[in-house]
mmCIF file of C-alpha atoms in Angstrom:
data_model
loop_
_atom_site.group_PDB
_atom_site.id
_atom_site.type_symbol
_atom_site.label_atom_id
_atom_site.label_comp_id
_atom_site.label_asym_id
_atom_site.label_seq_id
_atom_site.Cartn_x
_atom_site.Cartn_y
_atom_site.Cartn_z
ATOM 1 C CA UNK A 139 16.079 29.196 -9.529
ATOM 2 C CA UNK A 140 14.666 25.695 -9.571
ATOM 3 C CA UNK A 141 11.363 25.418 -10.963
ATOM 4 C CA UNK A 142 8.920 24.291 -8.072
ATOM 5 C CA UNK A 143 6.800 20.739 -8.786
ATOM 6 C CA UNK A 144 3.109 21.253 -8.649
ATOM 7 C CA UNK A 145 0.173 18.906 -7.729
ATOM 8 C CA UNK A 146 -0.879 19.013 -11.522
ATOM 9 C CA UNK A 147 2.383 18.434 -12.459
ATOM 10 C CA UNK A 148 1.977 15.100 -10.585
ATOM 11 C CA UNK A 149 -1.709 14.297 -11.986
ATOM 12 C CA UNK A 150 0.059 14.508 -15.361
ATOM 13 C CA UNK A 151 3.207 12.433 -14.633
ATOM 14 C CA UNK A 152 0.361 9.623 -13.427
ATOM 15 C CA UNK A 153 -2.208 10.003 -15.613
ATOM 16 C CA UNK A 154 -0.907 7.525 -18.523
ATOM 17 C CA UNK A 155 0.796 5.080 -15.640
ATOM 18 C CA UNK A 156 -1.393 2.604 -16.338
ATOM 19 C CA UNK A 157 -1.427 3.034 -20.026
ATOM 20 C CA UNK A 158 1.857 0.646 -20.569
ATOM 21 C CA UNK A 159 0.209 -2.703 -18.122
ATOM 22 C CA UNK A 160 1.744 -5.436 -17.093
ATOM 23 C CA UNK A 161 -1.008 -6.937 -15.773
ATOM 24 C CA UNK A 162 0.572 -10.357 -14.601
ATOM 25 C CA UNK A 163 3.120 -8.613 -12.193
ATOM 26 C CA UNK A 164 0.451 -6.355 -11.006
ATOM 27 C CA UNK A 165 -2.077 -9.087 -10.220
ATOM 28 C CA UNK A 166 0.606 -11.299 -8.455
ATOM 29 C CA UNK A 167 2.010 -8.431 -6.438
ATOM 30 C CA UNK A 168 -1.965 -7.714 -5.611
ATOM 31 C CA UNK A 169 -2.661 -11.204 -4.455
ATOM 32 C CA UNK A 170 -0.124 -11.039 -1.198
ATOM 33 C CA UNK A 171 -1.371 -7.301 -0.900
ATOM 34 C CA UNK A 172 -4.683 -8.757 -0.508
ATOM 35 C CA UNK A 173 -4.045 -11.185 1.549
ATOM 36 C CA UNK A 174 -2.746 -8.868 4.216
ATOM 37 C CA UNK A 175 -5.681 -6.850 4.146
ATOM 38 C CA UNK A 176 -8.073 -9.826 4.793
ATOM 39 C CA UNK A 177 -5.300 -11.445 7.814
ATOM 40 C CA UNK A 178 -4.761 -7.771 9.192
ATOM 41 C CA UNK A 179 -8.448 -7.048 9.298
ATOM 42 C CA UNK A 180 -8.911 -10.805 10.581
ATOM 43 C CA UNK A 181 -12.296 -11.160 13.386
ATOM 44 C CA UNK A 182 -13.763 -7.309 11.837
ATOM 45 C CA UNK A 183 -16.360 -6.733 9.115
ATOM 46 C CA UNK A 184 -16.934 -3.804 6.988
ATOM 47 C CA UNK A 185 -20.032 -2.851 5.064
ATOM 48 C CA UNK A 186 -18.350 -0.761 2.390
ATOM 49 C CA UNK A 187 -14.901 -0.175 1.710
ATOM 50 C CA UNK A 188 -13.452 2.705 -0.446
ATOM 51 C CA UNK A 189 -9.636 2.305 -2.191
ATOM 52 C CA UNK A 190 -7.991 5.452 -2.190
ATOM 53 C CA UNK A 191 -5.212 5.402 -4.843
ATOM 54 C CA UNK A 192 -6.730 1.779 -6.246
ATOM 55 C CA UNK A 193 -4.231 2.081 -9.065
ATOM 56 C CA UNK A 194 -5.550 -0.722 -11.379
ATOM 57 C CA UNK A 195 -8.068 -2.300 -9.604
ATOM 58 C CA UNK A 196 -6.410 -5.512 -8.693
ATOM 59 C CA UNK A 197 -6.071 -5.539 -4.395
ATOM 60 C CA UNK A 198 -9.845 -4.706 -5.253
ATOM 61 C CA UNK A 199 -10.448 -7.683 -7.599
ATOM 62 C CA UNK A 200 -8.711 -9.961 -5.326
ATOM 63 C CA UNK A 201 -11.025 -8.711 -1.922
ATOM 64 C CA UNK A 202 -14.183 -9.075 -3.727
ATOM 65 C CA UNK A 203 -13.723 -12.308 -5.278
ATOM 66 C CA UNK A 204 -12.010 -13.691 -1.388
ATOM 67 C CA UNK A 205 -16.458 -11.575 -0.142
ATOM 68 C CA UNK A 206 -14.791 -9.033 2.052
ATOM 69 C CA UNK A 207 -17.049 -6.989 1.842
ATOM 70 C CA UNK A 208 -20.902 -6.184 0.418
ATOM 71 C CA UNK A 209 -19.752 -2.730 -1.320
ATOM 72 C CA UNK A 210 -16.506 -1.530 -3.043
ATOM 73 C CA UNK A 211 -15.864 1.915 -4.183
ATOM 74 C CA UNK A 212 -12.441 3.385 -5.472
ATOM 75 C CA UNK A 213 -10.731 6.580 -6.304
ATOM 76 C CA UNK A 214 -7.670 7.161 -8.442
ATOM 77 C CA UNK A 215 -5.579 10.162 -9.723
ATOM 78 C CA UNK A 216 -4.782 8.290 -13.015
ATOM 79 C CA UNK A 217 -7.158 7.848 -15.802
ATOM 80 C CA UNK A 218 -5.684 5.071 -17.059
ATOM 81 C CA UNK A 219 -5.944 3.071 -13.927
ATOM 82 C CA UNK A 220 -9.296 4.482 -13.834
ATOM 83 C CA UNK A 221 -10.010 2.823 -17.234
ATOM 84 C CA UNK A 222 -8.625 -0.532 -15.813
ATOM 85 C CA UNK A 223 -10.380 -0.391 -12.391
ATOM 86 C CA UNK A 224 -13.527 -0.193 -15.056
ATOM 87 C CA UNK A 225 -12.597 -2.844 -17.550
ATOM 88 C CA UNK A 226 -12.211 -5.686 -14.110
ATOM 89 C CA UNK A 227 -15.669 -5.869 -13.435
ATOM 90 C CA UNK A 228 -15.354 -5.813 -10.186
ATOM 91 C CA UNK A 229 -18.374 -7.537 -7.787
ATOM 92 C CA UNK A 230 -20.057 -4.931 -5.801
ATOM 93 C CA UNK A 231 -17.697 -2.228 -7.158
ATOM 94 C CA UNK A 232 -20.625 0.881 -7.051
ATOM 95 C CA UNK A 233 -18.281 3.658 -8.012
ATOM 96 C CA UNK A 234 -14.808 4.830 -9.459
ATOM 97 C CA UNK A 235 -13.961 8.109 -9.463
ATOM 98 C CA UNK A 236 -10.879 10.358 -9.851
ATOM 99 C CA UNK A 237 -9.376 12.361 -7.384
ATOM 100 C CA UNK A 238 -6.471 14.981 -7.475
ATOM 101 C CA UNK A 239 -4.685 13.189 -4.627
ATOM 102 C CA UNK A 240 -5.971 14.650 -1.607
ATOM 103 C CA UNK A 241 -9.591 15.628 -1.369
ATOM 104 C CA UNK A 242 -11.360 12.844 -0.796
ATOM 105 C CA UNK A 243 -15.257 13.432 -2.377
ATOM 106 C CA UNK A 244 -17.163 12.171 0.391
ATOM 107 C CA UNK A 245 -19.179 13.353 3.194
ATOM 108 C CA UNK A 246 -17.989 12.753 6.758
ATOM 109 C CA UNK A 247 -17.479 9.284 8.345
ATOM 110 C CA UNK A 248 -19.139 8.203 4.320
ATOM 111 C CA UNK A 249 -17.229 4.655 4.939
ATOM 112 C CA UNK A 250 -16.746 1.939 7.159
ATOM 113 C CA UNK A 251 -13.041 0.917 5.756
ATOM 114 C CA UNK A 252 -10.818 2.975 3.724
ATOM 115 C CA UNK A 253 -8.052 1.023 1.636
ATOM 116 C CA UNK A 254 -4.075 2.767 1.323
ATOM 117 C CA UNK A 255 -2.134 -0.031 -0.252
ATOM 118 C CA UNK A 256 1.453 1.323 -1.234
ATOM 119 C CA UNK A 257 -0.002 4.783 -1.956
ATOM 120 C CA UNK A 258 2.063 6.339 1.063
ATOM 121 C CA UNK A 259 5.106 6.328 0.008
ATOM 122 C CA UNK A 260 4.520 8.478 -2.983
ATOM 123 C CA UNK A 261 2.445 11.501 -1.589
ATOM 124 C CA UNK A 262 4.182 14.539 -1.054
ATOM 125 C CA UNK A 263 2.025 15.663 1.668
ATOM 126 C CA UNK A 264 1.334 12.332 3.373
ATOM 127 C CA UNK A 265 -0.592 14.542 6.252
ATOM 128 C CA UNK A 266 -3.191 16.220 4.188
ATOM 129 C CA UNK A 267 -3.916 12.985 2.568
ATOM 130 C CA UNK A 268 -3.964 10.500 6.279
ATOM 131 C CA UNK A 269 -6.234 13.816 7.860
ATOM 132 C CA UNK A 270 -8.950 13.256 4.939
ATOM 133 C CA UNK A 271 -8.960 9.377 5.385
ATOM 134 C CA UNK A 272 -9.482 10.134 8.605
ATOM 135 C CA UNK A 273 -12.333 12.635 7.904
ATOM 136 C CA UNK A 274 -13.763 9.675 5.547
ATOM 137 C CA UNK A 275 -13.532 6.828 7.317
ATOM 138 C CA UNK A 276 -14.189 5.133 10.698
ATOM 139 C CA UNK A 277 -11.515 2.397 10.145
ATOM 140 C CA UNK A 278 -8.210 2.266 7.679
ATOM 141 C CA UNK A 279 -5.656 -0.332 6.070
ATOM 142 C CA UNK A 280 -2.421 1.178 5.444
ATOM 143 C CA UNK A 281 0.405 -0.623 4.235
ATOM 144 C CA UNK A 282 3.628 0.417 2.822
ATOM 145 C CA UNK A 283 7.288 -0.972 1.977
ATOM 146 C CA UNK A 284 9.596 -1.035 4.404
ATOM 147 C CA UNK A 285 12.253 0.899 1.908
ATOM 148 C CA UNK A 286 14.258 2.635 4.692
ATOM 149 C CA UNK A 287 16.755 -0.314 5.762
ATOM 150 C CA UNK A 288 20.297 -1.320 5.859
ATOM 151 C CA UNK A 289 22.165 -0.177 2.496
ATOM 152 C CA UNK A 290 19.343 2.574 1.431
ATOM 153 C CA UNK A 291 21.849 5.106 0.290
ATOM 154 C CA UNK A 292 22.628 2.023 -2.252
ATOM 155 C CA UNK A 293 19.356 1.745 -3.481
ATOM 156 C CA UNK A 294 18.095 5.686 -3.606
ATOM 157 C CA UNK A 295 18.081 5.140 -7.566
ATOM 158 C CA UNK A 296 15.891 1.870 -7.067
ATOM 159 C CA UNK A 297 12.976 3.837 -4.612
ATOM 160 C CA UNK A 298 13.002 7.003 -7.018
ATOM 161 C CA UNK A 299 12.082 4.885 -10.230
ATOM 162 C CA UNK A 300 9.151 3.583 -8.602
ATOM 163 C CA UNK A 301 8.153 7.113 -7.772
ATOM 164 C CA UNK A 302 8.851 6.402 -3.826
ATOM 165 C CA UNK A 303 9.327 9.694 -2.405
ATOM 166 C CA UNK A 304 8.565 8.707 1.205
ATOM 167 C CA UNK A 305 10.224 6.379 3.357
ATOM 168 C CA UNK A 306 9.077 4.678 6.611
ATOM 169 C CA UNK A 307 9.616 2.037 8.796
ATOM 170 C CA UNK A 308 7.151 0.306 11.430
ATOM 171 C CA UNK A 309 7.841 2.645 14.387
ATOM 172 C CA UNK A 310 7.886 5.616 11.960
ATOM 173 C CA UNK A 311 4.455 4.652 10.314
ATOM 174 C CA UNK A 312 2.702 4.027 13.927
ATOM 175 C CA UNK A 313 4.290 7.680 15.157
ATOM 176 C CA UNK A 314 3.020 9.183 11.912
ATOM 177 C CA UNK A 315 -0.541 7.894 12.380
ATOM 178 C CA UNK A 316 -0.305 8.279 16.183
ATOM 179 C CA UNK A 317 0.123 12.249 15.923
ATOM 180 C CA UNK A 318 -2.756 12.125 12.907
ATOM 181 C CA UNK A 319 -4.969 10.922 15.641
ATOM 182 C CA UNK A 320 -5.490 7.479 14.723
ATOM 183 C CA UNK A 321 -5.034 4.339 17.113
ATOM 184 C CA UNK A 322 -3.441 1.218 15.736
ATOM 185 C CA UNK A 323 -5.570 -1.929 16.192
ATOM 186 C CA UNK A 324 -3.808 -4.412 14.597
ATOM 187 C CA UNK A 325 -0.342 -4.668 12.260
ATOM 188 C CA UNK A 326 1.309 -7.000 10.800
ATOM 189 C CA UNK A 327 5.254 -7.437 8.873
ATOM 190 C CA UNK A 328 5.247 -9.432 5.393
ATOM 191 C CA UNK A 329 8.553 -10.575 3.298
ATOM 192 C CA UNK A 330 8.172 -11.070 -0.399
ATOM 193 C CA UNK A 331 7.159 -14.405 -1.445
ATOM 194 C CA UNK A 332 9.487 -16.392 -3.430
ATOM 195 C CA UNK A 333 6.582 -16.654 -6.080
ATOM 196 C CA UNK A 334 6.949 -12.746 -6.777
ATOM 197 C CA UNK A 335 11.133 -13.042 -6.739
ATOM 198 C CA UNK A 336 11.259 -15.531 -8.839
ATOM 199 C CA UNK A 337 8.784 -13.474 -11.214
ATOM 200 C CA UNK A 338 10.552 -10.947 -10.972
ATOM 201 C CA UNK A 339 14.081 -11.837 -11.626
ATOM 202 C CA UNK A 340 13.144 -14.490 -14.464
ATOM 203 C CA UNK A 341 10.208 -12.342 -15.958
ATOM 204 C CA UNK A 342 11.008 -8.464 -15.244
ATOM 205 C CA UNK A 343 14.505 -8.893 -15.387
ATOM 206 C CA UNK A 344 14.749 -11.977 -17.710
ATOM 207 C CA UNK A 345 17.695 -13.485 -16.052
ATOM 208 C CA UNK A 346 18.446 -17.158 -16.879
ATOM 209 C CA UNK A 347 16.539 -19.988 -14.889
ATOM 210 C CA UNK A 348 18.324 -21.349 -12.198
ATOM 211 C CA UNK A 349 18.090 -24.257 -9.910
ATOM 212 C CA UNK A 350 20.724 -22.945 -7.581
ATOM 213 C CA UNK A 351 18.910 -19.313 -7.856
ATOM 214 C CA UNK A 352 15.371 -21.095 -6.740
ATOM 215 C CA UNK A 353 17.253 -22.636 -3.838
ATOM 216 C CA UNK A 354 18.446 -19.659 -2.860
ATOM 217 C CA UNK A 355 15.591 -17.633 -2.859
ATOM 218 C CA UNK A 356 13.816 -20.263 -1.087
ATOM 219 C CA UNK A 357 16.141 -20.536 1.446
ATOM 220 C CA UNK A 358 16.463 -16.862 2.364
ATOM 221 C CA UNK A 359 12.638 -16.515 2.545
ATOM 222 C CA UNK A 360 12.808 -19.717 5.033
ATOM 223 C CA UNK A 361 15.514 -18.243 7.092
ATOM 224 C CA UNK A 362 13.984 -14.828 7.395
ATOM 225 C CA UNK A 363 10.609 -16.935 8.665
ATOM 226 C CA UNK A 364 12.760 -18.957 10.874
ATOM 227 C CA UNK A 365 14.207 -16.164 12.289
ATOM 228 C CA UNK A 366 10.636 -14.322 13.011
ATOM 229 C CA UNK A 367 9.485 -17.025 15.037
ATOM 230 C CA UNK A 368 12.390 -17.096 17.531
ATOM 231 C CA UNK A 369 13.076 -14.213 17.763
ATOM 232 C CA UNK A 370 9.892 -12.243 17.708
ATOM 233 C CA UNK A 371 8.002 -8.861 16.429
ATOM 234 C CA UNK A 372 11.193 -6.929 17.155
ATOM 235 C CA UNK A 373 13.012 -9.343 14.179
ATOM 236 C CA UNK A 374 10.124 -9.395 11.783
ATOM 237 C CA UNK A 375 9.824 -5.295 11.777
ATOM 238 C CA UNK A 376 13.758 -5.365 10.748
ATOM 239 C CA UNK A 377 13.279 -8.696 8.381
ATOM 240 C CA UNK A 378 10.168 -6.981 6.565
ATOM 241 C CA UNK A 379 9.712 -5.994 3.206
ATOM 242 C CA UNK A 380 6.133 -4.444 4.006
ATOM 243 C CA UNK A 381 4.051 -3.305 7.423
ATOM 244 C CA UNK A 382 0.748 -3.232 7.540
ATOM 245 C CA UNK A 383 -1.315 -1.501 10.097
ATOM 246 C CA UNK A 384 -5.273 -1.367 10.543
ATOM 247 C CA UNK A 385 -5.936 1.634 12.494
ATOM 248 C CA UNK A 386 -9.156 3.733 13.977
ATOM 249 C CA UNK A 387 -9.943 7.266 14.677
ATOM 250 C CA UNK A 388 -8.803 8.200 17.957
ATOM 251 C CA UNK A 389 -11.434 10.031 20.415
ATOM 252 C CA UNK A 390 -9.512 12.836 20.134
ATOM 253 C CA UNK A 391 -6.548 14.619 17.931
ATOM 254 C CA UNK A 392 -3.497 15.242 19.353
ATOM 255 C CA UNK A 393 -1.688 18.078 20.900
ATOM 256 C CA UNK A 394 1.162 18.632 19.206
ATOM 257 C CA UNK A 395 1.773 22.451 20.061
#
């Protein structure tokens, strides 16, 4: 009989995540994280904003030094990225706390914004944990990879050893939140930079510098642009490494029996 996985077998498995940092990878993959945040959430403001699943601290540390809001809180199931969301110094960060993953410790409607960056993916019961933002907060950011794509049985391996255990594309995140009773607002699609490839293959995976390797990684991420523009959202949603959706509580939850 195979031994069933329990939520505090998960708090353990994350708890010393952090402990091991590479804090230059995490920072740079933060920065474009950011980013989409502040261009999805472009022509709104938010009083305070609560991370959920803030890992180390750094999409936080990049919003509050770009002012994007007056008021920061986070939660986190790992103490170690607990310890680093503390050690940042954060502007206007008021509060870290941990969390076991799904209960959010807030009172009703407690926040104006509510931060999902990447968390998605990993949470075995995605529902539970979208029906407390949604509880939380009047507004959300959500973004995840875009993992399910030509040649996934290939990569299975890959998504598993980054603890991805949940896969989505753009019309299966907007029909996940749709029947969780949010409303989408705004979204956008995002392809790696060449900045984080280039980190990544010469850095993470130490291959040899290469002019003909910068050209081509260049070149794809021009293409893959080119391509958006002519051909439109339907293109960028299949080109797209990451979605990202700002959403709001919808008047009323859905039906679905």
């Amino acid at each position: 009989m195979q031994e069933q996985v329990t939520n505090s077998d998960i708090l353990t498995a994350y708890d010393e995540f952090y402990a091991k940092h590479d804090d230059a990878w995490r920072m740079l993959g933060a920065k474009y994280k950011a980013q989409n945040i502040i261009n999805v959430c472009k022509g709104h403001t938010y009083q305070n904003v609560l991370e959920v699943g803030a890992g180390d601290g750094s999409i936080l540390k990049f919003l509050s030094d770009a002012d994007f809001a007056p008021e920061y809180q986070a939660v986190e199931i790992s103490q170690s990225g607990i310890d680093h969301i503390k050690s940042r110094n954060i502007k206007n960060l008021t509060a870290v706390q941990a969390f076991d993953g799904y209960k959010l410790p807030f009172e009703d409607d407690s926040f104006d914004l509510i931060i999902l960056a990447h968390v998605l993916e990993h949470v075995e019961h995605e529902r539970l944990l979208l029906r407390e933002i949604r509880r939380v907060a009047k507004n959300c950011v959500i973004e995840v990879p875009r993992d399910y794509r030509a040649g996934v049985d290939d990569r299975l391996n890959h998504f598993l050893a980054y603890g991805h255990i949940n896969m989505y594309t753009p019309t299966s995140l907007r029909y996940l939140l749709r029947t969780e009773g949010f409303e989408i607002e705004n979204d956008l699609t995002s392809i790696i930079h060449p900045e984080v490839t280039k980190f990544n293959a010469y850095i993470n995976q130490k291959k040899p510098k290469s002019v003909i390797r910068d050209l081509k990684i260049s070149a794809e991420f021009a293409v893959k642009n080119g391509l958006n523009k002519v051909f439109g959202k339907k293109m960028s949603e299949q080109l797209a490494n990451a979605y990202t959706v700002l959403c709001k509580k919808a008047d009323h939850q859905p039906k679905l029996f």
